[in-house]
Short mmCIF file of C-alpha atoms in Angstrom, two decimals:
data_model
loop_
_atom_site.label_atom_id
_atom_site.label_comp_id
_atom_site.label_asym_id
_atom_site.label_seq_id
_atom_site.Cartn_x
_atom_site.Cartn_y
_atom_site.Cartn_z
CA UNK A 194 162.82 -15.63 87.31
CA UNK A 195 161.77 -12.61 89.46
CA UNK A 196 160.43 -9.88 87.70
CA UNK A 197 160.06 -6.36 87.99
CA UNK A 198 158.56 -3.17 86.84
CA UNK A 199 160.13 0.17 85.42
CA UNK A 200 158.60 2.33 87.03
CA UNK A 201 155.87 4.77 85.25
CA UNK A 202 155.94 1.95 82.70
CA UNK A 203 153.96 -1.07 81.59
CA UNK A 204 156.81 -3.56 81.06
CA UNK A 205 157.38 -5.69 83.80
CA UNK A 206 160.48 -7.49 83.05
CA UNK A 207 162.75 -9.93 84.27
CA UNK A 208 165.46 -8.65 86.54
CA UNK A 209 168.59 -10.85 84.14
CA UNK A 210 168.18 -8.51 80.89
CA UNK A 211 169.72 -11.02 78.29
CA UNK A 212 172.56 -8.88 76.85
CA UNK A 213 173.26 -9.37 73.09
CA UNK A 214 176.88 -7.49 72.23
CA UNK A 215 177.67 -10.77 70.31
CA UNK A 216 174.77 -12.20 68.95
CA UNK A 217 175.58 -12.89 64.96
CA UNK A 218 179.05 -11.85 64.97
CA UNK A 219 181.15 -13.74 67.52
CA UNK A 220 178.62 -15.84 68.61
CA UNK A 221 176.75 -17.71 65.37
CA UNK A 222 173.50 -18.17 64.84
CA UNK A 223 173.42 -21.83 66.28
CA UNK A 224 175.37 -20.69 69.66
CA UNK A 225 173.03 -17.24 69.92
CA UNK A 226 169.35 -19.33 69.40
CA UNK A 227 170.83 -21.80 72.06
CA UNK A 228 171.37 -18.48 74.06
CA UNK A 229 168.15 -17.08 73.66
CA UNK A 230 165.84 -20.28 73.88
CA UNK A 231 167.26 -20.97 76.90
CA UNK A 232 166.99 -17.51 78.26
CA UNK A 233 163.21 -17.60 77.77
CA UNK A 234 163.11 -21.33 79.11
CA UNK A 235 164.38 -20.09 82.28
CA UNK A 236 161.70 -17.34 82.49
CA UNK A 237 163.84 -14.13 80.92
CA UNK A 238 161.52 -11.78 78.63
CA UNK A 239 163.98 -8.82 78.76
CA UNK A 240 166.56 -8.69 75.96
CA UNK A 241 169.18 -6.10 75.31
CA UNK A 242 170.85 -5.37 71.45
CA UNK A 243 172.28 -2.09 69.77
CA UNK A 244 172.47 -0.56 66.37
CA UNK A 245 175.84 -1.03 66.20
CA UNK A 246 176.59 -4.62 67.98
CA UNK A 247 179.01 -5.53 66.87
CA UNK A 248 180.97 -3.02 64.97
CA UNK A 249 183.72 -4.36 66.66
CA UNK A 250 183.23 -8.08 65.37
CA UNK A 251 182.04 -7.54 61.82
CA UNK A 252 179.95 -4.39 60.23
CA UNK A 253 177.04 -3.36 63.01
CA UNK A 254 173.66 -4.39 62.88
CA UNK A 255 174.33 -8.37 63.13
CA UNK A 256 172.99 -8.83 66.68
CA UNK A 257 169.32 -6.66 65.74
CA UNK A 258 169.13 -8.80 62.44
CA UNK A 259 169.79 -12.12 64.44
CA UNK A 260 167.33 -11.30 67.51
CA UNK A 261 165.04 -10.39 64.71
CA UNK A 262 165.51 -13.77 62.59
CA UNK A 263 164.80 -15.77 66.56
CA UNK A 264 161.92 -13.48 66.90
CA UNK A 265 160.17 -14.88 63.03
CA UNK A 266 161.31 -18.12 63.72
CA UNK A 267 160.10 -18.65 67.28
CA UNK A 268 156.75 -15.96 66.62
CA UNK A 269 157.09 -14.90 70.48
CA UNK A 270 157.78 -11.11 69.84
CA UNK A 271 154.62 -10.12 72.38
CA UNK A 272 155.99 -12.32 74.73
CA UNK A 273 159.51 -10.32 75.13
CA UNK A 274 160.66 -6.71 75.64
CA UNK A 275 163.07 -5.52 73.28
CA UNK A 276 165.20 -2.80 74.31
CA UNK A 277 167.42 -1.13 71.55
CA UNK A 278 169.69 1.41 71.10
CA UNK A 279 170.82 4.23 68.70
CA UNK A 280 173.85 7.38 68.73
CA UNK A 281 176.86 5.27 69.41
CA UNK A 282 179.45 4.85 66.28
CA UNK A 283 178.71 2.13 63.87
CA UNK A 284 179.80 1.52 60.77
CA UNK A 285 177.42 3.50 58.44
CA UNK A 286 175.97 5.98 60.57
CA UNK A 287 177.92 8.64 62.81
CA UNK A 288 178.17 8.49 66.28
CA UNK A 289 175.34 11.52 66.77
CA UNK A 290 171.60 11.92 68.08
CA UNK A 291 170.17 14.63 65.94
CA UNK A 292 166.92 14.06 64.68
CA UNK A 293 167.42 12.90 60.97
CA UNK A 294 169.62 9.79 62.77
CA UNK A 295 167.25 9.10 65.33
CA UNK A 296 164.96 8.50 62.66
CA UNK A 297 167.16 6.36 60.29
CA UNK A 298 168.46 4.64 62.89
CA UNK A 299 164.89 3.94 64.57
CA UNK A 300 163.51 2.82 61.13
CA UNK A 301 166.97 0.40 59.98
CA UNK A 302 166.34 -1.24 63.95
CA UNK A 303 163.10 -1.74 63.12
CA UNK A 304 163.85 -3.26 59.96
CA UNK A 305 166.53 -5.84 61.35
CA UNK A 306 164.64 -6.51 64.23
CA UNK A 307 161.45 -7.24 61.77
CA UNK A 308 158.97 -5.76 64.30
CA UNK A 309 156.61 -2.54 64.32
CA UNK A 310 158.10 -0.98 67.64
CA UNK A 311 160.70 -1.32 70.23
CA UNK A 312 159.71 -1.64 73.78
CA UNK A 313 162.61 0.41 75.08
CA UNK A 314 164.80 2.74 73.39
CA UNK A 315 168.23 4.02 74.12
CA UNK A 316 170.04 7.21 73.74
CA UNK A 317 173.16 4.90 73.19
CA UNK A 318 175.21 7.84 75.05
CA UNK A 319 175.07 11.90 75.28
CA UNK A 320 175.25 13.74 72.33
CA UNK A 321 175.81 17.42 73.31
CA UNK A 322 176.31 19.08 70.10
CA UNK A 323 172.36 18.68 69.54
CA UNK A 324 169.64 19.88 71.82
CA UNK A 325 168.03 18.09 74.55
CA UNK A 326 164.97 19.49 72.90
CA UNK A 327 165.64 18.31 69.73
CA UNK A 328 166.45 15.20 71.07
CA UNK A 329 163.83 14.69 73.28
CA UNK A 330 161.05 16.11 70.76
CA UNK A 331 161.84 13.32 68.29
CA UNK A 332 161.48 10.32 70.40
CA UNK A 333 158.29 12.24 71.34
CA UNK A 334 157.18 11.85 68.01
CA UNK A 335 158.60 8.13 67.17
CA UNK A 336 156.76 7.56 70.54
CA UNK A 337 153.51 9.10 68.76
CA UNK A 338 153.65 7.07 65.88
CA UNK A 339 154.02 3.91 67.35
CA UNK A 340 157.43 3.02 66.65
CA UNK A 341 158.98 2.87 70.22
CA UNK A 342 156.85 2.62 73.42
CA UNK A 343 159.70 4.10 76.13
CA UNK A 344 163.00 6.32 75.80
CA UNK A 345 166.08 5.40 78.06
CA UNK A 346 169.34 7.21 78.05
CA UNK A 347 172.96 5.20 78.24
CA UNK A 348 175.95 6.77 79.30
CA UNK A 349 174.40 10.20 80.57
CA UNK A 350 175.81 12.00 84.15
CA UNK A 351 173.04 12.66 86.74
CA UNK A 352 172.57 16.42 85.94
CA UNK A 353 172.33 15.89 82.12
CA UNK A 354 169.45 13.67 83.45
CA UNK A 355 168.04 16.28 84.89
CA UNK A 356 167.77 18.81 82.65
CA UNK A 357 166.13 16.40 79.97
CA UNK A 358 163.15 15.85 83.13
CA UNK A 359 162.80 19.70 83.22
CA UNK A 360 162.62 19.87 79.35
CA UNK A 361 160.08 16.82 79.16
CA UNK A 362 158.08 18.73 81.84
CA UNK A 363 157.91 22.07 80.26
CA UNK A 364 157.63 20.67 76.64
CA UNK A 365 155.22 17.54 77.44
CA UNK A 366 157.97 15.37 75.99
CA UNK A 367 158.45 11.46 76.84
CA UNK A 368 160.87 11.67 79.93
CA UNK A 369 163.99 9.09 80.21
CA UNK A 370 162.13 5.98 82.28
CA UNK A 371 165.46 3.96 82.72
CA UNK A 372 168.89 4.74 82.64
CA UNK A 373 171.76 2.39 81.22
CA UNK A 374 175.06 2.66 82.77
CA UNK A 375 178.81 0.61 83.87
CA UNK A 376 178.03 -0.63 87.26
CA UNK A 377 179.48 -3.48 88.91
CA UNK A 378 180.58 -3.96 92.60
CA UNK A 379 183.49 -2.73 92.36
CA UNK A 380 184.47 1.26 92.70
CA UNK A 381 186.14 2.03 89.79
CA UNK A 382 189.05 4.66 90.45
CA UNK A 383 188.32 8.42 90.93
CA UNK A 384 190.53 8.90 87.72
CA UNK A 385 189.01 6.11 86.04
CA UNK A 386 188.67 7.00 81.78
CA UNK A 387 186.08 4.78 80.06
CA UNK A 388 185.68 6.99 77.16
CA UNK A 389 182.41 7.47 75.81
CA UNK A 390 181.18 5.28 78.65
CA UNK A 391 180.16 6.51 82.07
CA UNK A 392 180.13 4.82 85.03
CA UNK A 393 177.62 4.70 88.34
CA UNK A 394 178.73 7.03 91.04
CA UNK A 395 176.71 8.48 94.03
CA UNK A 396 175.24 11.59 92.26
CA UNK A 397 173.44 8.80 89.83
CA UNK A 398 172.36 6.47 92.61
CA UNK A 399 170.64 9.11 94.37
CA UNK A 400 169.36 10.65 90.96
CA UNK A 401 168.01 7.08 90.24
CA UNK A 402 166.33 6.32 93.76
CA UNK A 403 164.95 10.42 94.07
CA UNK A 404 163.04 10.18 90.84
CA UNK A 405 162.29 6.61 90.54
CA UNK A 406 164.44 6.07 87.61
CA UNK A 407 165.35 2.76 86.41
CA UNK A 408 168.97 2.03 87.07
CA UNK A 409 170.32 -1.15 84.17
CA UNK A 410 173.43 -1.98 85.06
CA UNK A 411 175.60 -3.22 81.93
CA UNK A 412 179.43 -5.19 82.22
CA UNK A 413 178.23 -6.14 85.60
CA UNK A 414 180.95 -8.77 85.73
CA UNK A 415 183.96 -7.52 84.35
CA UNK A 416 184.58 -10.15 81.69
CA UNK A 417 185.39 -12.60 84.07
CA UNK A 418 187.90 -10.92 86.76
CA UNK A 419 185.63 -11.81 89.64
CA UNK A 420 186.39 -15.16 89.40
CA UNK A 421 189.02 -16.37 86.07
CA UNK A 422 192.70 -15.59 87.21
CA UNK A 423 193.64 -14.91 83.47
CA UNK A 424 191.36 -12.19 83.64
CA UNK A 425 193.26 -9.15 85.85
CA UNK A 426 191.19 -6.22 86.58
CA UNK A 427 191.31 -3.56 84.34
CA UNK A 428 193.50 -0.43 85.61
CA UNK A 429 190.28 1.57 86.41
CA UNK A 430 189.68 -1.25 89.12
CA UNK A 431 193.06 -1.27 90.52
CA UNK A 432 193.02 0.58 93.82
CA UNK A 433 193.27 0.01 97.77
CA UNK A 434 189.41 0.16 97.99
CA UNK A 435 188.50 -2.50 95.14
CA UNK A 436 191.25 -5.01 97.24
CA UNK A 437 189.28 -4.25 100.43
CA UNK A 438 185.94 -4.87 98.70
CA UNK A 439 187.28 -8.17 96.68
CA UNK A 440 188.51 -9.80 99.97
CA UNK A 441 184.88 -9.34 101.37
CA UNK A 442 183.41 -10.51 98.73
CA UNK A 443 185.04 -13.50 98.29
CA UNK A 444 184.94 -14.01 101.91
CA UNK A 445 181.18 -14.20 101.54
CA UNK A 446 181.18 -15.99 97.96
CA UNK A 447 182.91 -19.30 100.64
CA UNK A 448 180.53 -18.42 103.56
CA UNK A 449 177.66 -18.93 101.14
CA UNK A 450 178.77 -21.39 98.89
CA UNK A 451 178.46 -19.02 95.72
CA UNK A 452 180.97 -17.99 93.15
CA UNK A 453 182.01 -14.55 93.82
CA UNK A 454 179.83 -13.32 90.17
CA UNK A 455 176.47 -14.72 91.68
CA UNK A 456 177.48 -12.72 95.20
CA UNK A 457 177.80 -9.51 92.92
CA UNK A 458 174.35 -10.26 91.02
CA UNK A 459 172.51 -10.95 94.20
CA UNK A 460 173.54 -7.72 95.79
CA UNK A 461 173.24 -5.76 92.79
CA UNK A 462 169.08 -7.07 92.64
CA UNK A 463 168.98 -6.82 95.77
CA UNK A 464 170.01 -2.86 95.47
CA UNK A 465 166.82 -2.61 93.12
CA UNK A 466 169.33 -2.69 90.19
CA UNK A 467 168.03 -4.56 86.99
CA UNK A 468 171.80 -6.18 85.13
CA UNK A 469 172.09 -6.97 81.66
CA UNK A 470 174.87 -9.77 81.44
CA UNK A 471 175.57 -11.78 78.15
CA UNK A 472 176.57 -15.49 77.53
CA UNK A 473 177.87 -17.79 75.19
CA UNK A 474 177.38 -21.28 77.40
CA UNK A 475 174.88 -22.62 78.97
CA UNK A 476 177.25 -22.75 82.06
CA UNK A 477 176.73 -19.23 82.10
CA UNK A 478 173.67 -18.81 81.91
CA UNK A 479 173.14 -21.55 84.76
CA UNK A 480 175.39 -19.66 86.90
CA UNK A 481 174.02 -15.96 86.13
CA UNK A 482 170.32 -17.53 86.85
CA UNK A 483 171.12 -19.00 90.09
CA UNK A 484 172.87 -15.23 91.51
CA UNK A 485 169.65 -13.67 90.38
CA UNK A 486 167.36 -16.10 92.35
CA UNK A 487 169.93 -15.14 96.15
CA UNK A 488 168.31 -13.28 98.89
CA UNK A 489 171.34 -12.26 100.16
CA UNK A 490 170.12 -10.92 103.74
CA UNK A 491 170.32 -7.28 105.26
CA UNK A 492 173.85 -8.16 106.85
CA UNK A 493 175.71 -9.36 104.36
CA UNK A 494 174.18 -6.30 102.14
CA UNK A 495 175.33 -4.48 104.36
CA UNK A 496 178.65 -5.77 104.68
CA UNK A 497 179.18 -5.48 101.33
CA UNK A 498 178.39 -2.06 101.18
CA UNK A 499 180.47 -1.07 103.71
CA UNK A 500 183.72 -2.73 102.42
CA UNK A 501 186.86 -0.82 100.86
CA UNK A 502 188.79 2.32 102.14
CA UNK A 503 186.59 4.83 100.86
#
């Protein structure tokens, strides 16, 4: 598994983050172990989980308490990085980042997750109702007493970015060393709606590359429309320029032999893009595993880049 480092960091991770949206809710215990042992058999260490996964399957919490059950029963916790996340709506806590949640939020992760810090944690998306200071200054502290070693930020546009790095700088606050956002190979439309969620555009790519900020890439894959016919693009996808850019890429998924989800993979590694992708067979896995191990070469990166009407 190739690895990489976040930069300005220590952890060194693999470039596959194991995503866990389902682990303990629609995935059981039995299918999530299988998941993760295999994961880590295949040389993953990176593994991705909320406060609230999955709210939508059951109550919230389920996938931190399962990681943290595999995590006693296997005793590898030092040999993984554990990347949580807190803000987003769950069941029993509102969907807001001001300092009294951060805390109850950071202490009930660390309780499911039944370890003393978390490698890598996540503004789960922008809360603009409370300071960036605020913010900011209590993952400064969390970061102070040992309970989280990093700060990310999900779901956050390029300038809100920004002004958190000139707050950090002038208030000798942790900055945000990696940034979790929708990115797949497809252009979504300029009108696309995602909610809460924001998606990758130029202004973050450039962000990203100027200040060495971690881009980690989440529904990378788009629940199968790549390559399952019973799985239509969702309306955000549906324009002249994601045609253009699906006929390349599956023009270059037959010239290589690959399915057209291990062409997106390889060129989203080989853009320096780390891509957190969940499964539920081992199938999966095999295939995900085998797109992250592609040197596609500087043609057909290029090719692919250059596809679509825009």
């Amino acid at each position: 598994m190739r690895m990489k480092n976040i930069k300005n960091t220590e952890l060194n991770v693999s470039v596959f983050c194991l995503g866990g949206q389902e682990w303990g809710s629609r995935d059981d215990k039995t299918t999530s172990y299988a998941m993760l042992d295999q994961y880590i058999e295949y040389g993953g260490n990176f593994l991705d989980t909320a406060n609230n996964y999955a709210i939508w399957n059951g109550h919230g919490g389920e996938s931190e308490t399962l990681l943290g059950d595999w995590l006693a029963d296997r005793g590898n916790r030092s040999d993984v990085v554990i990347a949580t996340k807190m803000g987003g709506r769950a069941k029993d806590a509102p969907m807001s980042s001001a300092p009294e949640h951060i805390r109850r939020e950071c202490e009930r992760s660390l309780k499911r997750l039944r370890t003393d810090y978390i490698d890598l944690y996540y503004f789960h998306c922008d809360d603009r109702k409370v300071p960036l200071e605020d913010q900011l200054g209590t993952m400064q502290e969390l970061i102070e007493e040992g309970k989280i070693r990093h700060v990310g930020a999900s779901n956050f546009k390029a300038w809100r970015l920004a002004e958190a790095a000139v707050i950090s700088e002038f208030k000798k606050y942790c900055n945000f060393s990696a940034v979790q956002q929708r990115y797949t190979y497809l252009r979504p439309r300029v009108d696309a709606d995602f909610g809460f969620q924001k998606s990758t555009n130029d202004d973050l790519l450039e962000y990203c590359d100027e200040r060495g900020l971690q881009l980690i890439a989440y529904s990378p894959l788009l629940r199968g429309a790549y390559i399952r016919e019973d799985r239509p693009l969702a309306a955000q996808y549906r324009h002249p320029d994601s045609e253009s850019r699906m006929t390349t890429l599956l023009e270059i998924a037959q010239e290589l032999h690959l399915t057209a989800n291990q062409v997106v993979l390889a060129w989203m590694i080989g853009r320096g893009v780390i891509v957190i992708s969940g499964a539920s067979k081992k199938e999966q896995l095999d295939e995900s595993f085998k797109g992250f191990d592609i040197d596609l070469s500087d043609e057909t990166l290029d090719r692919l880049d250059n596809a679509g009407s825009e």
